[in-house]
mmCIF file of N, CA and C in Angstrom:
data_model
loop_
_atom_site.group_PDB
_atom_site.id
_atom_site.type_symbol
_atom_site.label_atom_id
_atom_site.label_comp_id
_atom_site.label_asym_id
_atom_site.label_seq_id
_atom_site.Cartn_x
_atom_site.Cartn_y
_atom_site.Cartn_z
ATOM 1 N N UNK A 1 0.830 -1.191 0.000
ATOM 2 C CA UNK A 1 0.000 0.000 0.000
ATOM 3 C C UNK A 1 0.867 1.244 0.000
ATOM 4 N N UNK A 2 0.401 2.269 -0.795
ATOM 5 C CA UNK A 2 1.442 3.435 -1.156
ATOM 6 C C UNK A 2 0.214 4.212 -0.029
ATOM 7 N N UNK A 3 1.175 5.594 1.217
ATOM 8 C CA UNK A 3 0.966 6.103 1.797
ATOM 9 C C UNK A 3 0.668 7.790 1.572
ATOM 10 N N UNK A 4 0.207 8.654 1.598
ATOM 11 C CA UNK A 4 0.023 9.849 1.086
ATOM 12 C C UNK A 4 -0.079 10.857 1.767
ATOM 13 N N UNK A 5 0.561 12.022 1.854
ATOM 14 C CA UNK A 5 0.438 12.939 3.485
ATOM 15 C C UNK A 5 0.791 14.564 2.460
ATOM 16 N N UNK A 6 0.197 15.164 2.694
ATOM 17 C CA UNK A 6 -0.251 16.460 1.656
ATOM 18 C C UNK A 6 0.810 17.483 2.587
ATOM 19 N N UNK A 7 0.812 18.372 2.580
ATOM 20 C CA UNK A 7 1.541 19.362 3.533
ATOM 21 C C UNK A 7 1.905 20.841 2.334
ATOM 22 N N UNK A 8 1.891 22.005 3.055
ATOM 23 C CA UNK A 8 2.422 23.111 2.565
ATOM 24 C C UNK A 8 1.134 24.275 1.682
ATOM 25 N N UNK A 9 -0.306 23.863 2.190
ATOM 26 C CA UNK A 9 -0.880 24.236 2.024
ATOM 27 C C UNK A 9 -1.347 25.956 2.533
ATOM 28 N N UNK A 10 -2.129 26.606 2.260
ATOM 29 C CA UNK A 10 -2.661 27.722 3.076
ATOM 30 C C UNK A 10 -3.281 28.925 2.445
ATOM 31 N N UNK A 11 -3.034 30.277 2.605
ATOM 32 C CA UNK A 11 -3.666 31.652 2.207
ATOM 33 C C UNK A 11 -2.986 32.378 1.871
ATOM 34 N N UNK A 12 -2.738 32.949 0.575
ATOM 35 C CA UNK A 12 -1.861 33.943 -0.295
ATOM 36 C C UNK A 12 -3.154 34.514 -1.107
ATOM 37 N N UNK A 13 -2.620 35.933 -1.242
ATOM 38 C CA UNK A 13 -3.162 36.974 -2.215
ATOM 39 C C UNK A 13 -2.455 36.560 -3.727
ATOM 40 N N UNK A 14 -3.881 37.084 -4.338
ATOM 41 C CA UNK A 14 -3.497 36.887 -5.679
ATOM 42 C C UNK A 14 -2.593 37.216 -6.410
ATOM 43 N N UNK A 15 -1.947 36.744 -7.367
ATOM 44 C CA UNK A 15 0.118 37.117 -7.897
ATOM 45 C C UNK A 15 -0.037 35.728 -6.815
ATOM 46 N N UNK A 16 0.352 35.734 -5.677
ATOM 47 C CA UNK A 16 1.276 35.173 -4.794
ATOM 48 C C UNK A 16 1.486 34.001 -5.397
ATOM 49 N N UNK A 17 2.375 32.791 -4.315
ATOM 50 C CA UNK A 17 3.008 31.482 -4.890
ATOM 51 C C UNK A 17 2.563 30.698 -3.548
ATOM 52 N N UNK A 18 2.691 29.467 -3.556
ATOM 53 C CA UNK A 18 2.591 28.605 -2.288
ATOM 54 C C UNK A 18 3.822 27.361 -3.321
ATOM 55 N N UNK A 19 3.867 26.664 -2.687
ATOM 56 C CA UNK A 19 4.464 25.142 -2.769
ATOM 57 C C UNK A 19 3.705 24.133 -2.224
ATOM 58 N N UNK A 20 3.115 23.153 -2.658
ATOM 59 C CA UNK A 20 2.855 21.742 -2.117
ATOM 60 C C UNK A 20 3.787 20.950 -2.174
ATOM 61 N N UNK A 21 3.982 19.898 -0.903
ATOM 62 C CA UNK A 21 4.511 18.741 -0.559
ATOM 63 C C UNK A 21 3.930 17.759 -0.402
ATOM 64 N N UNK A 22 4.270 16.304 -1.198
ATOM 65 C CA UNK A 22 3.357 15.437 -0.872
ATOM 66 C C UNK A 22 4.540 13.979 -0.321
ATOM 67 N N UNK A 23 4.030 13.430 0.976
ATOM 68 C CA UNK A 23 5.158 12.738 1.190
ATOM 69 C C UNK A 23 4.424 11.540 0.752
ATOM 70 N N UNK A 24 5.465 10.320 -0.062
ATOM 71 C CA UNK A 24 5.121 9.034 -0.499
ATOM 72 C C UNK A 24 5.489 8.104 0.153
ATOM 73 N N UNK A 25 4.610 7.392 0.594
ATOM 74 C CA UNK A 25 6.010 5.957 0.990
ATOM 75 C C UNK A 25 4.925 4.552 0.931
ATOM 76 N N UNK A 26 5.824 3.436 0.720
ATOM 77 C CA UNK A 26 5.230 2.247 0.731
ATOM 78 C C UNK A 26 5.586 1.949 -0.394
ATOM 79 N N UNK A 27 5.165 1.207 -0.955
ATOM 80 C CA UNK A 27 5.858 0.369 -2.276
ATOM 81 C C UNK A 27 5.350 0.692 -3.414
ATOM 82 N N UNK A 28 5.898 1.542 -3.784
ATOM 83 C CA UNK A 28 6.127 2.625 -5.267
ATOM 84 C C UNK A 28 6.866 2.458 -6.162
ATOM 85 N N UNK A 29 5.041 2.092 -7.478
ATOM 86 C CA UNK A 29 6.327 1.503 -8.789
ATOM 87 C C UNK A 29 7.429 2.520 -9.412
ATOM 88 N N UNK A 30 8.168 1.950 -10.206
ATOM 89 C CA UNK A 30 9.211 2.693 -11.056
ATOM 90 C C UNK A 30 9.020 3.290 -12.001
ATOM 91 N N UNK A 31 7.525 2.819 -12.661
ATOM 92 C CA UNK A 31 7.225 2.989 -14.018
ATOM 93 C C UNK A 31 5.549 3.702 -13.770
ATOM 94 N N UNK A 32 5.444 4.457 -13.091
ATOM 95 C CA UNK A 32 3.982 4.947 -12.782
ATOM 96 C C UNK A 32 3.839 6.358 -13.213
ATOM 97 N N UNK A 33 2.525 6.539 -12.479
ATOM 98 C CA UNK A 33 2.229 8.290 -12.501
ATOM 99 C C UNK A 33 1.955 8.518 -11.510
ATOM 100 N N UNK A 34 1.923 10.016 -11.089
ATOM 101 C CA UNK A 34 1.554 10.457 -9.341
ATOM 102 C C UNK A 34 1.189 11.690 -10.036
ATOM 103 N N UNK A 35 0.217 12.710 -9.126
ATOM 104 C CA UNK A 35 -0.036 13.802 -9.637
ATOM 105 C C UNK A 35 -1.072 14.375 -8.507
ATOM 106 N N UNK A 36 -1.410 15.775 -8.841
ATOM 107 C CA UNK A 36 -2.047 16.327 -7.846
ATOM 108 C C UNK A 36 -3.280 16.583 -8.580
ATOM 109 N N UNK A 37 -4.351 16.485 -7.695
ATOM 110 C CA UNK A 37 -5.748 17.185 -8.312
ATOM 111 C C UNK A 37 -6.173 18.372 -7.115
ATOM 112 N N UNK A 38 -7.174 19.266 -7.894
ATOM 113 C CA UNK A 38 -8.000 19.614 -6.885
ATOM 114 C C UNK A 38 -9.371 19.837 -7.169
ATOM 115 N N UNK A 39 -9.965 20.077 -5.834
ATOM 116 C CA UNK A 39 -11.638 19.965 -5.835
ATOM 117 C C UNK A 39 -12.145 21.130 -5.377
ATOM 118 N N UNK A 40 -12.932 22.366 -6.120
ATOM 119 C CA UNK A 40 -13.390 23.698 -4.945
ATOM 120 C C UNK A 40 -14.633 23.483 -4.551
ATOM 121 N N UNK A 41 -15.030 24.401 -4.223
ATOM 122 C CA UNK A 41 -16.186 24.669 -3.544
ATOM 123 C C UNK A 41 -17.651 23.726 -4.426
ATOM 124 N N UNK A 42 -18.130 23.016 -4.539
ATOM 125 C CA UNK A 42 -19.734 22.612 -5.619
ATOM 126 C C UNK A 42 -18.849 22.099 -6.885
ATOM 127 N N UNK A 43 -17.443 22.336 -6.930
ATOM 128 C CA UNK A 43 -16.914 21.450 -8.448
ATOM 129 C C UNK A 43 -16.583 20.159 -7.791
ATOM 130 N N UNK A 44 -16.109 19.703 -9.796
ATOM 131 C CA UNK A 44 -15.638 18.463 -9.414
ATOM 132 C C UNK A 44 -14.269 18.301 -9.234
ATOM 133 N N UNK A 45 -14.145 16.953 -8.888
ATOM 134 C CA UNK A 45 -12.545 16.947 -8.240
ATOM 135 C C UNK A 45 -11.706 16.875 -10.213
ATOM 136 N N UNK A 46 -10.729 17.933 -9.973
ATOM 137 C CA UNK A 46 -10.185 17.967 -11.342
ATOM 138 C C UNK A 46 -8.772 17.689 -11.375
ATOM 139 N N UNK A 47 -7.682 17.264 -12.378
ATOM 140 C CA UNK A 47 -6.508 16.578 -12.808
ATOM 141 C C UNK A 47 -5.952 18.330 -12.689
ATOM 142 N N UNK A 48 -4.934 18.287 -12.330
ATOM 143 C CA UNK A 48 -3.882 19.773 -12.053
ATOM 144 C C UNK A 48 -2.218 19.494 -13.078
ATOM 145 N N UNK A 49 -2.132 18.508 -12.404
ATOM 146 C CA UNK A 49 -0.566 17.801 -12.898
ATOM 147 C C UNK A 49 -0.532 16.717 -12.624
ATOM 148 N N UNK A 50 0.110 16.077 -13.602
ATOM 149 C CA UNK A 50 0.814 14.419 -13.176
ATOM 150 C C UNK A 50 2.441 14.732 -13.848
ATOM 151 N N UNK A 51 2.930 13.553 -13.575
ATOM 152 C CA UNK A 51 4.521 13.366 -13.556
ATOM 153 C C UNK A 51 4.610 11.513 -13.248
ATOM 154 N N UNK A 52 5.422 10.894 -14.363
ATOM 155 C CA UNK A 52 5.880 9.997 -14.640
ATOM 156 C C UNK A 52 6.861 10.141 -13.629
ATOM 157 N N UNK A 53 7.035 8.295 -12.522
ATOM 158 C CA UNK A 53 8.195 8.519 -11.656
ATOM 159 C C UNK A 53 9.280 7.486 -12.425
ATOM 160 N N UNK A 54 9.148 7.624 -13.993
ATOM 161 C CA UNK A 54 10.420 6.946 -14.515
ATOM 162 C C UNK A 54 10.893 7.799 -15.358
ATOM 163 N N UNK A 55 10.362 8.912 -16.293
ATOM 164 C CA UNK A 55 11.274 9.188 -17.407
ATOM 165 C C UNK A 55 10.947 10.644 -17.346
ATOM 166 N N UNK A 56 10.016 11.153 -16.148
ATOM 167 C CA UNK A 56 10.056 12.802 -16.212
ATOM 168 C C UNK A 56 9.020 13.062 -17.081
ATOM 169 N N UNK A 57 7.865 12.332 -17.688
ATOM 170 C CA UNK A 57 7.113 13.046 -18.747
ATOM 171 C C UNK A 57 5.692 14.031 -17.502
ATOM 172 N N UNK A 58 5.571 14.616 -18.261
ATOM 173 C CA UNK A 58 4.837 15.662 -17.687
ATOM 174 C C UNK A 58 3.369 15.969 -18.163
ATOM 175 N N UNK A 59 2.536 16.399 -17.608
ATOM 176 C CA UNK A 59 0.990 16.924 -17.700
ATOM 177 C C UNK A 59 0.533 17.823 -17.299
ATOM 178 N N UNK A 60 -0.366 19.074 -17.496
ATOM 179 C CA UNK A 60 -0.525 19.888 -17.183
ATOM 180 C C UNK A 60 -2.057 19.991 -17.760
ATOM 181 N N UNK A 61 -2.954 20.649 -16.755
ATOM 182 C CA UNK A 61 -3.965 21.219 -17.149
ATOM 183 C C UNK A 61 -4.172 22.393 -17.825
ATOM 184 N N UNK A 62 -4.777 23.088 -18.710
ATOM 185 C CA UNK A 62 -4.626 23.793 -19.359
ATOM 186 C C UNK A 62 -4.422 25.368 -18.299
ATOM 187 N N UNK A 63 -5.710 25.599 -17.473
ATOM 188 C CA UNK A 63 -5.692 26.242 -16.617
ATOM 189 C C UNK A 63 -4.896 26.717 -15.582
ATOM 190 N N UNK A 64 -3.399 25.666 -15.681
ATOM 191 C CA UNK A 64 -2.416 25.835 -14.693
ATOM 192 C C UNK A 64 -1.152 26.127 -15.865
ATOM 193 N N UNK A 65 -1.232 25.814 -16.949
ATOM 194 C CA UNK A 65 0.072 26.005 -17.877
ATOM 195 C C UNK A 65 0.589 27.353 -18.042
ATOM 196 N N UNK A 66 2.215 27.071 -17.785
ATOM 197 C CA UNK A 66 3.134 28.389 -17.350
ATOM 198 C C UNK A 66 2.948 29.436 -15.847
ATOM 199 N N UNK A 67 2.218 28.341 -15.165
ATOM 200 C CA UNK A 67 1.928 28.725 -13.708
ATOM 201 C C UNK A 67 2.365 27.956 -12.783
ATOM 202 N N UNK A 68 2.297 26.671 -12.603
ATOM 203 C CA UNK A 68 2.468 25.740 -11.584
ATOM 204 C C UNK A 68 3.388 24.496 -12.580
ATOM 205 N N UNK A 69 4.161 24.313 -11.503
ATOM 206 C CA UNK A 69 5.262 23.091 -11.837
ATOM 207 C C UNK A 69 5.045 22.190 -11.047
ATOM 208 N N UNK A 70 5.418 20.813 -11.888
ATOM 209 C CA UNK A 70 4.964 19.435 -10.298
ATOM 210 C C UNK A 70 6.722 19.089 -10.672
ATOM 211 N N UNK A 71 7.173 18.442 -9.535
ATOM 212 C CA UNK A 71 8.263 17.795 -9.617
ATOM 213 C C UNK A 71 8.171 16.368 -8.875
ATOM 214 N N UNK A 72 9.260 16.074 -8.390
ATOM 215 C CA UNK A 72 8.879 14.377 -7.947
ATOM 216 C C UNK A 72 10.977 14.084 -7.536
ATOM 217 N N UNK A 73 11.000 14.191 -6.042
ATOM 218 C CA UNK A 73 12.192 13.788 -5.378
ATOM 219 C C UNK A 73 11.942 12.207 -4.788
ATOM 220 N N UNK A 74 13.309 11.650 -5.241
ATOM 221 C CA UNK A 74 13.488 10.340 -4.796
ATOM 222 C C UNK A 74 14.187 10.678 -3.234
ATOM 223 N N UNK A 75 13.260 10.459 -2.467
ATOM 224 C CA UNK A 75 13.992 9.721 -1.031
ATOM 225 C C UNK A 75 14.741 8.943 -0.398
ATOM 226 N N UNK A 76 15.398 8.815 0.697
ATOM 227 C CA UNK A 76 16.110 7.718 0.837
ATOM 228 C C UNK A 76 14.649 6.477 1.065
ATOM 229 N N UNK A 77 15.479 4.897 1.063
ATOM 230 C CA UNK A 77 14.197 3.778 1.234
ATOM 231 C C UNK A 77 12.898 3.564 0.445
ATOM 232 N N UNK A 78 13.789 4.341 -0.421
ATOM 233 C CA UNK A 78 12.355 4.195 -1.627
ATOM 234 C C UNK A 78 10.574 5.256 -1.369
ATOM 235 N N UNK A 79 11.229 6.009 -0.439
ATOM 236 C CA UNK A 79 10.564 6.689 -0.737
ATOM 237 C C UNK A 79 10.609 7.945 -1.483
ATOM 238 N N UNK A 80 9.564 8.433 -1.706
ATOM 239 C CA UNK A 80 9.507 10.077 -2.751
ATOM 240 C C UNK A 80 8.708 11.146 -2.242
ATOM 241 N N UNK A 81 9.111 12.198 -2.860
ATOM 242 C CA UNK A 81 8.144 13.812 -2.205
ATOM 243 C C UNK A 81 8.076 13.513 -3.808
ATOM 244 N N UNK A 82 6.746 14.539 -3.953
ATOM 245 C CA UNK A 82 5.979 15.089 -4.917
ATOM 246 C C UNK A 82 5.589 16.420 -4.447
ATOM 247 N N UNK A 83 6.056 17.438 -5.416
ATOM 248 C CA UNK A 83 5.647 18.459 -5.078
ATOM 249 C C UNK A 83 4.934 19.721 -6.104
ATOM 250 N N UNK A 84 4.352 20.958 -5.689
ATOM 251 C CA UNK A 84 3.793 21.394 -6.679
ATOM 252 C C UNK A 84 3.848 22.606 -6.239
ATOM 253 N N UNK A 85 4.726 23.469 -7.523
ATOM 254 C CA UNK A 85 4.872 24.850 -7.313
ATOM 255 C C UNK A 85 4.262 25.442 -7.714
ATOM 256 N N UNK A 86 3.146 26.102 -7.327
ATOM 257 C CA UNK A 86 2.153 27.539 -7.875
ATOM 258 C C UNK A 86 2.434 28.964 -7.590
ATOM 259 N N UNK A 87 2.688 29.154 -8.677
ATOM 260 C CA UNK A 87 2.893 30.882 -9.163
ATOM 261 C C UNK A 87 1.430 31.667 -9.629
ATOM 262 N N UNK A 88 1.632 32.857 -9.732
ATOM 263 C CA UNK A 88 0.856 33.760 -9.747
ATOM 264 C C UNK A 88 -0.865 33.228 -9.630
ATOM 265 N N UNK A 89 -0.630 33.106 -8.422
ATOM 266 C CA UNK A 89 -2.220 32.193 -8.501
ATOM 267 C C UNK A 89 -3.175 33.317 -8.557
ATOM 268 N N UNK A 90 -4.359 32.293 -8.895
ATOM 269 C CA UNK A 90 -5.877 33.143 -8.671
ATOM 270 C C UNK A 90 -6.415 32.646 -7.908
ATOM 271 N N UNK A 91 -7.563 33.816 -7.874
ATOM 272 C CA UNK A 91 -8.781 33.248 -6.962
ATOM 273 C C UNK A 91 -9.503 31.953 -7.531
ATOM 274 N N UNK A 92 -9.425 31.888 -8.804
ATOM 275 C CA UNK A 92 -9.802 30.152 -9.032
ATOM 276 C C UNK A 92 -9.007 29.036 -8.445
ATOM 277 N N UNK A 93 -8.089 29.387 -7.884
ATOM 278 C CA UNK A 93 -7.036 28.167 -7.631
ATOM 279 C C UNK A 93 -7.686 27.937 -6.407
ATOM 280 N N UNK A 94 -8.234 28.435 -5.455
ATOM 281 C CA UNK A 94 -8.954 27.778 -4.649
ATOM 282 C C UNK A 94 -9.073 26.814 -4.281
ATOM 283 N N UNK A 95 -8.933 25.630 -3.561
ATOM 284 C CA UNK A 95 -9.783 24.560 -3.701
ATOM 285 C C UNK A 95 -8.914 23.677 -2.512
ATOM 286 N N UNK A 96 -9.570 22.301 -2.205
ATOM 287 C CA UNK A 96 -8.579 21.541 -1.567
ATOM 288 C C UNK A 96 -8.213 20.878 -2.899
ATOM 289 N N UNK A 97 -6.474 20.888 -2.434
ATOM 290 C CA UNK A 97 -5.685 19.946 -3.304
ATOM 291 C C UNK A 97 -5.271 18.799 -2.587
ATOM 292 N N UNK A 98 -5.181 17.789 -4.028
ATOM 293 C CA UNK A 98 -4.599 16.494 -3.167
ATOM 294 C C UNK A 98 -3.660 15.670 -3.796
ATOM 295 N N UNK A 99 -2.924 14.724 -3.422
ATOM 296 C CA UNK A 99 -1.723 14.190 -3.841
ATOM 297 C C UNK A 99 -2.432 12.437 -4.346
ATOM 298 N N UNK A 100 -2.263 12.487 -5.467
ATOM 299 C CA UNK A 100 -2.714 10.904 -5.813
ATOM 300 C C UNK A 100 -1.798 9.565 -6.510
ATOM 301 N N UNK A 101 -1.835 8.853 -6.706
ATOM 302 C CA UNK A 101 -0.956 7.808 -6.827
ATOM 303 C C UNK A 101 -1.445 6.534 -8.224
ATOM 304 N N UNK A 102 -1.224 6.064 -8.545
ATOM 305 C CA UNK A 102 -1.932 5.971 -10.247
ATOM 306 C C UNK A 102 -1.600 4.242 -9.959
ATOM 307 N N UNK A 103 -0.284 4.057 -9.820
ATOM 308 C CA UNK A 103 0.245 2.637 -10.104
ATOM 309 C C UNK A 103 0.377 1.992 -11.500
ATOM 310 N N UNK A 104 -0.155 3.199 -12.115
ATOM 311 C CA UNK A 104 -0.020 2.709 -13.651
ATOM 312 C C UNK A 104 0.772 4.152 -14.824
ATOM 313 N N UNK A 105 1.239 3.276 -15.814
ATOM 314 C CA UNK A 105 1.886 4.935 -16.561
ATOM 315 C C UNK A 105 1.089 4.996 -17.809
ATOM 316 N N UNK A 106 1.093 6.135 -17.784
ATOM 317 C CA UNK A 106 -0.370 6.585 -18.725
ATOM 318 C C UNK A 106 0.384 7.177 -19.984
ATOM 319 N N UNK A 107 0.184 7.013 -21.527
ATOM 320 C CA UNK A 107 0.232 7.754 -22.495
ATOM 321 C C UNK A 107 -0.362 8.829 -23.240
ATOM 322 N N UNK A 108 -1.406 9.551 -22.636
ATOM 323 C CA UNK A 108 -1.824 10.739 -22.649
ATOM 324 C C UNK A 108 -2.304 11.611 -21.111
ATOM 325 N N UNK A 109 -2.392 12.874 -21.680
ATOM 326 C CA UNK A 109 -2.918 13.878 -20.548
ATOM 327 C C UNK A 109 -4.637 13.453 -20.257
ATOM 328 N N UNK A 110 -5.073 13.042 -20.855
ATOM 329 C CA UNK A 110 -6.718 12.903 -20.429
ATOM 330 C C UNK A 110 -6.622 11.653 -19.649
ATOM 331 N N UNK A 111 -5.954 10.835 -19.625
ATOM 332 C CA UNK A 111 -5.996 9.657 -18.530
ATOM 333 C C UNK A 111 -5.241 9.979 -17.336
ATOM 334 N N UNK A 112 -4.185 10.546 -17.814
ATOM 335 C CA UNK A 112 -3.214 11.060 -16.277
ATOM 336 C C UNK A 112 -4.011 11.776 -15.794
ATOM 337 N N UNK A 113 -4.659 12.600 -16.181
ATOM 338 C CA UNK A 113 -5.459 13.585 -15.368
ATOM 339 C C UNK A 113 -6.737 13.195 -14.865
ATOM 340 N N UNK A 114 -7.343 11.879 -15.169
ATOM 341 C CA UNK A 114 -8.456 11.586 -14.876
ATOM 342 C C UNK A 114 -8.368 11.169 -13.340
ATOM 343 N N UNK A 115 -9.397 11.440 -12.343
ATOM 344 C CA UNK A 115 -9.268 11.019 -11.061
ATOM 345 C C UNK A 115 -9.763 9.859 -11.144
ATOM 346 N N UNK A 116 -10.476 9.201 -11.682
ATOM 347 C CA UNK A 116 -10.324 7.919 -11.982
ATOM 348 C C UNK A 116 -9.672 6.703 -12.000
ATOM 349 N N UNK A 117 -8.348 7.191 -12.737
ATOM 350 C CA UNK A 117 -7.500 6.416 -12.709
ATOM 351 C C UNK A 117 -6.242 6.418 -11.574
ATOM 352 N N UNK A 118 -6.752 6.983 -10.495
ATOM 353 C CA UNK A 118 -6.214 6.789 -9.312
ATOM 354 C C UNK A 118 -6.257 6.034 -8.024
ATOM 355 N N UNK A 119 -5.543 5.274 -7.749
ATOM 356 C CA UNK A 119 -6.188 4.721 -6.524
ATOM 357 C C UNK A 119 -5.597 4.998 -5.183
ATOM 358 N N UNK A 120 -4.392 5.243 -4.919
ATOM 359 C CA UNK A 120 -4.489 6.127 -3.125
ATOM 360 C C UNK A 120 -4.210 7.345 -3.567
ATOM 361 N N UNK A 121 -4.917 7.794 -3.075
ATOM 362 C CA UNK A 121 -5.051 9.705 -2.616
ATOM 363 C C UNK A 121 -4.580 10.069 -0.994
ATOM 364 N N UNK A 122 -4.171 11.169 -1.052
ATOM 365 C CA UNK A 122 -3.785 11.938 0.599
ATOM 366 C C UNK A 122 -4.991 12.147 1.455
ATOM 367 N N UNK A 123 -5.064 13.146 1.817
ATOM 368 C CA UNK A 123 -6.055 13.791 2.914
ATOM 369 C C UNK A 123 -6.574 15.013 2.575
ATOM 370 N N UNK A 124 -5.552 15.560 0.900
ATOM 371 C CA UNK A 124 -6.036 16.821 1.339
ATOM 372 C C UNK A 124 -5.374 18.135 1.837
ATOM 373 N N UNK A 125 -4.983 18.990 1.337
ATOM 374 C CA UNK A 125 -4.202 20.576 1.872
ATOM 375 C C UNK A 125 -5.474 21.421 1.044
ATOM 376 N N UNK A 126 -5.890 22.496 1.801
ATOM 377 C CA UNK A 126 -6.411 23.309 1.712
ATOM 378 C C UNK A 126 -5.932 24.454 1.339
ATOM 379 N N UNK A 127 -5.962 25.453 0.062
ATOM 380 C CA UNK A 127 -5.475 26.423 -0.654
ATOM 381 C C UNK A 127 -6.273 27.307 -1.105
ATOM 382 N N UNK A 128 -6.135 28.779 -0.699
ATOM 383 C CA UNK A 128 -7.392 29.770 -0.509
ATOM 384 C C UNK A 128 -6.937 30.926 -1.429
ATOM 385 N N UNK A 129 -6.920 31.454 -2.317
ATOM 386 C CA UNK A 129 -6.537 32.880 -2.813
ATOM 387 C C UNK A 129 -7.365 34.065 -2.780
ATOM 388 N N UNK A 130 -6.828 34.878 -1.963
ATOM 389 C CA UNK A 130 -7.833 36.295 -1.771
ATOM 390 C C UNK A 130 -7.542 36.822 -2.984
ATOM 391 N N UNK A 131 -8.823 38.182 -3.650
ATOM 392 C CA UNK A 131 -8.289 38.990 -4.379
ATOM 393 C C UNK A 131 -7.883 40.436 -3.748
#
């Protein structure tokens, strides 16, 4: 079972930046996807970024492109951080975000991004943008 723990969440004015941290551990393939979604207020839970933890390929929602970066650090013991840098956010960015785990590697952005095709998720960081 792969483990999921969100962290680095909170309240910035609009422009501002935050960072997410997502800590991984448990037995994590080589050849997968991991990625963050989020869910606001009455929406649905939506695909943000994914990241391949073998060859670096990347995904992006349209709504976050040239704003937010995901990356993905190898740990000692096999474990990994996943993380997600947001720049000049908006008040749409809102939402709780969460850290998810795939177990499978996907060849397009509409499956990486699907919450669907996820099966452990975190808990959850909460991310608020005033205007």
């Amino acid at each position: 079972q792969v483990q999921l723990v969100e962290s680095g969440g909170g309240s910035v004015q609009a422009g501002g930046s935050l960072r997410l941290s997502c800590a991984a551990s448990g037995v994590i393939g080589s050849d997968v996807f991991m990625a963050w979604f989020r869910q606001g207020p009455g929406k649905e839970r939506e695909g943000v970024a994914a990241t391949s933890t073998r060859d670096g390929r990347l995904y992006y929602a349209d709504s976050v492109k040239g704003r937010f970066t995901i990356s993905i650090e190898n740990i000692d013991n096999g474990k990994k951080s996943l993380y997600l840098e947001m720049d000049s956010l908006k008040p749409e960015d809102t939402a709780m975000y969460y850290c998810a785990y795939s177990g499978t590697y996907f060849f397009t952005a509409l499956r990486a991004l699907s919450p669907r095709n996820y099966a452990r998720w975190g808990q959850g960081t909460q991310v608020t943008v005033s205007s």
